[in-house]
Amino acid sequence: MDKGKKVIYSLGDQALSIEWSAAIEEAANEQVMQAFRYWQKHPISGVTDLIPAYSSLTFVYDTAIIQQYSRGQSPFTWLSQKINSTNSTTTTVEEETAPLIVPVCYDPSVAPDLEFAAQFAKCAVEEFIQLHSSKIYKVYMLGFLPGFAYMASVDKKIRLPRKETPRKLVDAGSVGIAGEQTGIYPLDAPGGWQLIGKTPISLFDISKEDPCFFKPGDRVKFEPISLDAFHDFKNCKP
């Protein structure tokens, strides 16, 4: 895909995606988020969901409703033309919010891959922790599991390969790295990311109106905590 060009393509008969890039790029994601915010404020009749990702925005739609406006055109064609005719990525000044501070314990008892990760990065464990916790990460998208936030980008020195054989069970709260991405498992689930820490906070609560702790566009900073602080937090009653 040429830089600066967007591509619109069909995802079955009830969704389409706009893609601005094939890579993880801050500039492309800013276009995604600008378009996401625009269409949230200016909803299209028949569009039932908007799903932002690293470099694309997906529109899920109800074909029966779209056909009421499409005048014989296919829902995909009508919606594509409507999207193309609107400049939804005009640069707007967004107030930068403070990053979300997420406590993370990097003790080996809750970080089973930390020693391997430090060896792979050819650095001391302490340096690895400092490199991981010193950056402010952007939440590019949610996916894989409810509330799983894909964040990027970790320092080049600590980018890690996925595990050759995924674990059958990863504990909720486990912090992992895969390539230039870092993320936290919000639920117990299988997974192949290298686990380098764990947070005591809950990232998905179905009982809440907004069950996901993170949302696309959030900025996140990890704060190292001790094992005692981790257990104190876990044992603290709400």
Tab-separated table of C-alpha atoms in Angstrom:
chain	number	residue	atom	x	y	z
A	1	MET	CA	0.000	0.000	0.000
A	2	ASP	CA	1.339	3.461	-0.923
A	3	LYS	CA	1.892	5.815	1.973
A	4	GLY	CA	-0.859	8.376	2.388
A	5	LYS	CA	-3.441	6.333	0.496
A	6	LYS	CA	-6.369	4.614	2.125
A	7	VAL	CA	-8.022	1.451	0.868
A	8	ILE	CA	-11.635	0.440	1.478
A	9	TYR	CA	-12.456	-3.245	1.240
A	10	SER	CA	-15.356	-5.538	2.106
A	11	LEU	CA	-15.433	-7.873	5.096
A	12	GLY	CA	-18.227	-10.231	4.116
A	13	ASP	CA	-21.650	-8.742	3.425
A	14	GLN	CA	-22.112	-6.788	6.663
A	15	ALA	CA	-18.851	-4.930	7.219
A	16	LEU	CA	-16.155	-2.937	5.464
A	17	SER	CA	-12.754	-1.634	6.524
A	18	ILE	CA	-10.732	1.460	5.713
A	19	GLU	CA	-6.993	0.794	5.893
A	20	TRP	CA	-4.376	3.542	5.940
A	21	SER	CA	-1.247	1.405	6.305
A	22	ALA	CA	-0.059	-2.182	6.549
A	23	ALA	CA	2.250	-1.459	9.491
A	24	ILE	CA	2.140	-0.192	13.068
A	25	GLU	CA	2.543	3.542	12.532
A	26	GLU	CA	1.630	6.416	14.822
A	27	ALA	CA	0.587	8.644	11.900
A	28	ALA	CA	-1.734	6.001	10.440
A	29	ASN	CA	-3.287	5.315	13.831
A	30	GLU	CA	-3.937	9.026	14.333
A	31	GLN	CA	-5.967	8.957	11.106
A	32	VAL	CA	-7.828	5.897	12.383
A	33	MET	CA	-8.678	7.600	15.670
A	34	GLN	CA	-9.684	10.886	14.006
A	35	ALA	CA	-12.051	8.973	11.706
A	36	PHE	CA	-13.319	6.880	14.641
A	37	ARG	CA	-14.122	10.000	16.688
A	38	TYR	CA	-15.707	11.726	13.677
A	39	TRP	CA	-18.078	8.863	12.860
A	40	GLN	CA	-18.937	8.447	16.538
A	41	LYS	CA	-20.123	12.075	16.523
A	42	HIS	CA	-21.718	11.816	13.057
A	43	PRO	CA	-23.238	8.313	12.989
A	44	ILE	CA	-24.452	6.776	9.733
A	45	SER	CA	-27.898	5.189	9.814
A	46	GLY	CA	-27.443	1.433	9.566
A	47	VAL	CA	-23.890	1.357	10.931
A	48	THR	CA	-24.110	-0.686	14.118
A	49	ASP	CA	-20.479	-0.714	15.277
A	50	LEU	CA	-17.117	0.981	14.680
A	51	ILE	CA	-13.967	-1.023	15.406
A	52	PRO	CA	-10.614	0.837	15.395
A	53	ALA	CA	-7.385	-1.136	14.957
A	54	TYR	CA	-3.697	-0.317	14.433
A	55	SER	CA	-4.154	1.133	10.960
A	56	SER	CA	-7.750	0.424	9.996
A	57	LEU	CA	-11.306	1.247	10.974
A	58	THR	CA	-14.085	-1.292	10.449
A	59	PHE	CA	-17.740	-0.356	9.943
A	60	VAL	CA	-20.278	-3.065	10.829
A	61	TYR	CA	-23.659	-2.413	9.237
A	62	ASP	CA	-27.222	-3.656	8.909
A	63	THR	CA	-27.834	-4.293	5.210
A	64	ALA	CA	-31.613	-3.940	5.547
A	65	ILE	CA	-31.283	-0.407	6.924
A	66	ILE	CA	-28.588	0.627	4.421
A	67	GLN	CA	-30.756	-0.563	1.530
A	68	GLN	CA	-33.420	1.962	2.541
A	69	TYR	CA	-30.986	4.729	1.515
A	70	SER	CA	-28.832	3.113	-1.176
A	71	ARG	CA	-31.261	3.533	-4.118
A	72	GLY	CA	-30.418	0.209	-5.696
A	73	GLN	CA	-26.695	0.315	-4.968
A	74	SER	CA	-25.153	-2.433	-2.895
A	75	PRO	CA	-24.770	-1.480	0.781
A	76	PHE	CA	-20.978	-1.762	0.397
A	77	THR	CA	-20.875	0.623	-2.593
A	78	TRP	CA	-23.238	3.149	-0.977
A	79	LEU	CA	-21.365	3.171	2.324
A	80	SER	CA	-17.962	3.343	0.604
A	81	GLN	CA	-19.052	6.383	-1.390
A	82	LYS	CA	-20.444	8.098	1.697
A	83	ILE	CA	-17.210	7.518	3.597
A	84	ASN	CA	-15.049	8.654	0.660
A	85	SER	CA	-17.078	11.830	0.201
A	86	THR	CA	-16.441	12.909	3.799
A	87	ASN	CA	-13.117	14.179	5.105
A	88	SER	CA	-13.286	12.452	8.462
A	89	THR	CA	-9.563	12.718	9.210
A	90	THR	CA	-9.226	16.495	9.277
A	91	THR	CA	-6.626	17.233	11.920
A	92	THR	CA	-8.161	18.400	15.167
A	93	VAL	CA	-6.379	19.459	18.324
A	94	GLU	CA	-7.043	16.868	21.024
A	95	GLU	CA	-6.193	17.659	24.616
A	96	GLU	CA	-3.520	15.200	25.698
A	97	THR	CA	-4.645	13.359	28.779
A	98	ALA	CA	-2.365	12.062	31.505
A	99	PRO	CA	-1.315	8.431	31.025
A	100	LEU	CA	-3.042	5.671	32.937
A	101	ILE	CA	-0.656	4.381	35.607
A	102	VAL	CA	-0.725	0.587	35.767
A	103	PRO	CA	1.183	-1.125	38.615
A	104	VAL	CA	3.245	-4.100	37.469
A	105	CYS	CA	5.191	-6.601	39.559
A	106	TYR	CA	8.265	-7.936	37.762
A	107	ASP	CA	9.162	-10.505	40.420
A	108	PRO	CA	10.225	-13.852	38.841
A	109	SER	CA	7.413	-15.635	40.712
A	110	VAL	CA	4.858	-13.807	38.540
A	111	ALA	CA	7.096	-13.221	35.510
A	112	PRO	CA	8.039	-16.689	34.196
A	113	ASP	CA	9.741	-15.451	31.004
A	114	LEU	CA	11.592	-12.442	32.415
A	115	GLU	CA	14.953	-14.188	32.762
A	116	PHE	CA	14.755	-15.515	29.185
A	117	ALA	CA	13.659	-12.079	27.992
A	118	ALA	CA	16.664	-10.378	29.590
A	119	GLN	CA	19.031	-12.988	28.134
A	120	PHE	CA	17.444	-12.575	24.682
A	121	ALA	CA	17.849	-8.802	24.948
A	122	LYS	CA	21.422	-9.237	26.201
A	123	CYS	CA	20.887	-7.078	29.238
A	124	ALA	CA	20.434	-7.384	32.991
A	125	VAL	CA	16.958	-8.052	34.338
A	126	GLU	CA	16.980	-4.644	36.052
A	127	GLU	CA	17.740	-2.899	32.751
A	128	PHE	CA	15.009	-4.873	30.991
A	129	ILE	CA	12.464	-3.778	33.613
A	130	GLN	CA	13.623	-0.167	33.329
A	131	LEU	CA	13.297	-0.223	29.540
A	132	HIS	CA	9.820	-1.722	29.699
A	133	SER	CA	8.488	0.558	32.435
A	134	SER	CA	10.057	3.854	31.321
A	135	LYS	CA	7.999	4.345	28.142
A	136	ILE	CA	4.491	5.666	27.696
A	137	TYR	CA	2.579	3.272	25.438
A	138	LYS	CA	-0.408	3.904	23.233
A	139	VAL	CA	-3.385	1.551	23.165
A	140	TYR	CA	-3.834	0.941	19.441
A	141	MET	CA	-6.698	-1.520	19.601
A	142	LEU	CA	-8.632	-4.022	21.699
A	143	GLY	CA	-8.910	-7.613	20.542
A	144	PHE	CA	-8.120	-11.312	21.057
A	145	LEU	CA	-9.887	-11.270	24.447
A	146	PRO	CA	-12.464	-8.848	25.865
A	147	GLY	CA	-10.461	-5.873	27.093
A	148	PHE	CA	-7.085	-7.074	25.763
A	149	ALA	CA	-5.212	-3.885	24.822
A	150	TYR	CA	-2.532	-4.027	22.138
A	151	MET	CA	0.042	-1.395	23.119
A	152	ALA	CA	3.137	-0.227	21.255
A	153	SER	CA	5.938	0.192	20.818
A	154	VAL	CA	8.427	-1.310	23.234
A	155	ASP	CA	12.067	-0.283	23.059
A	156	LYS	CA	13.817	-2.018	20.138
A	157	LYS	CA	16.229	-3.689	22.544
A	158	ILE	CA	13.478	-5.632	24.336
A	159	ARG	CA	11.368	-6.793	21.406
A	160	LEU	CA	10.773	-10.509	21.828
A	161	PRO	CA	9.552	-13.386	19.665
A	162	ARG	CA	6.340	-15.152	20.541
A	163	LYS	CA	6.738	-18.492	22.280
A	164	GLU	CA	7.127	-21.417	19.874
A	165	THR	CA	4.516	-23.335	21.864
A	166	PRO	CA	1.796	-21.168	23.440
A	167	ARG	CA	0.846	-21.798	27.037
A	168	LYS	CA	-2.443	-23.584	27.583
A	169	LEU	CA	-3.281	-21.128	30.367
A	170	VAL	CA	-2.034	-17.619	31.115
A	171	ASP	CA	-3.250	-15.973	34.313
A	172	ALA	CA	-5.328	-12.813	34.098
A	173	GLY	CA	-3.133	-9.777	34.763
A	174	SER	CA	-0.051	-11.274	33.110
A	175	VAL	CA	1.983	-8.689	31.200
A	176	GLY	CA	3.551	-9.885	27.972
A	177	ILE	CA	5.622	-8.832	24.981
A	178	ALA	CA	5.322	-10.055	21.403
A	179	GLY	CA	7.460	-8.277	18.827
A	180	GLU	CA	7.113	-4.536	19.356
A	181	GLN	CA	3.808	-4.960	21.193
A	182	THR	CA	3.133	-5.229	24.890
A	183	GLY	CA	-0.168	-6.127	26.507
A	184	ILE	CA	-1.937	-7.529	29.549
A	185	TYR	CA	-4.164	-10.595	29.607
A	186	PRO	CA	-7.488	-9.405	31.115
A	187	LEU	CA	-8.772	-12.957	31.587
A	188	ASP	CA	-7.323	-16.435	32.100
A	189	ALA	CA	-6.663	-17.734	28.578
A	190	PRO	CA	-4.198	-19.592	26.363
A	191	GLY	CA	-1.439	-17.367	25.013
A	192	GLY	CA	1.947	-17.232	23.353
A	193	TRP	CA	3.366	-13.896	24.495
A	194	GLN	CA	6.519	-13.778	26.647
A	195	LEU	CA	5.372	-13.065	30.215
A	196	ILE	CA	7.545	-10.479	31.947
A	197	GLY	CA	5.319	-9.234	34.776
A	198	LYS	CA	1.873	-9.132	36.311
A	199	THR	CA	-0.564	-6.427	37.395
A	200	PRO	CA	-2.907	-6.826	40.385
A	201	ILE	CA	-5.658	-4.654	38.893
A	202	SER	CA	-8.733	-6.044	37.139
A	203	LEU	CA	-8.920	-5.120	33.471
A	204	PHE	CA	-12.308	-6.564	32.569
A	205	ASP	CA	-15.443	-6.503	34.705
A	206	ILE	CA	-18.669	-7.555	32.997
A	207	SER	CA	-20.735	-6.045	35.839
A	208	LYS	CA	-19.646	-2.502	34.923
A	209	GLU	CA	-21.363	-0.326	32.335
A	210	ASP	CA	-18.012	-0.017	30.552
A	211	PRO	CA	-16.386	-3.385	31.357
A	212	CYS	CA	-13.012	-2.694	29.691
A	213	PHE	CA	-10.354	-0.836	31.670
A	214	PHE	CA	-8.615	0.340	28.488
A	215	LYS	CA	-9.964	1.920	25.327
A	216	PRO	CA	-8.276	2.676	21.969
A	217	GLY	CA	-6.219	5.857	22.133
A	218	ASP	CA	-5.355	5.563	25.833
A	219	ARG	CA	-1.798	6.295	26.949
A	220	VAL	CA	-0.364	3.864	29.501
A	221	LYS	CA	2.627	3.942	31.851
A	222	PHE	CA	3.735	0.876	33.831
A	223	GLU	CA	4.850	1.428	37.414
A	224	PRO	CA	7.059	-1.282	38.954
A	225	ILE	CA	5.882	-2.537	42.346
A	226	SER	CA	7.267	-5.086	44.776
A	227	LEU	CA	5.867	-8.576	45.289
A	228	ASP	CA	4.580	-7.528	48.734
A	229	ALA	CA	2.774	-4.537	47.198
A	230	PHE	CA	1.340	-6.828	44.534
A	231	HIS	CA	-0.116	-9.200	47.153
A	232	ASP	CA	-1.313	-6.308	49.348
A	233	PHE	CA	-3.199	-4.905	46.356
A	234	LYS	CA	-4.676	-8.314	45.507
A	235	ASN	CA	-5.775	-8.877	49.088
A	236	CYS	CA	-7.242	-5.395	49.519
A	237	LYS	CA	-11.041	-5.546	49.554
A	238	PRO	CA	-12.937	-2.964	47.501
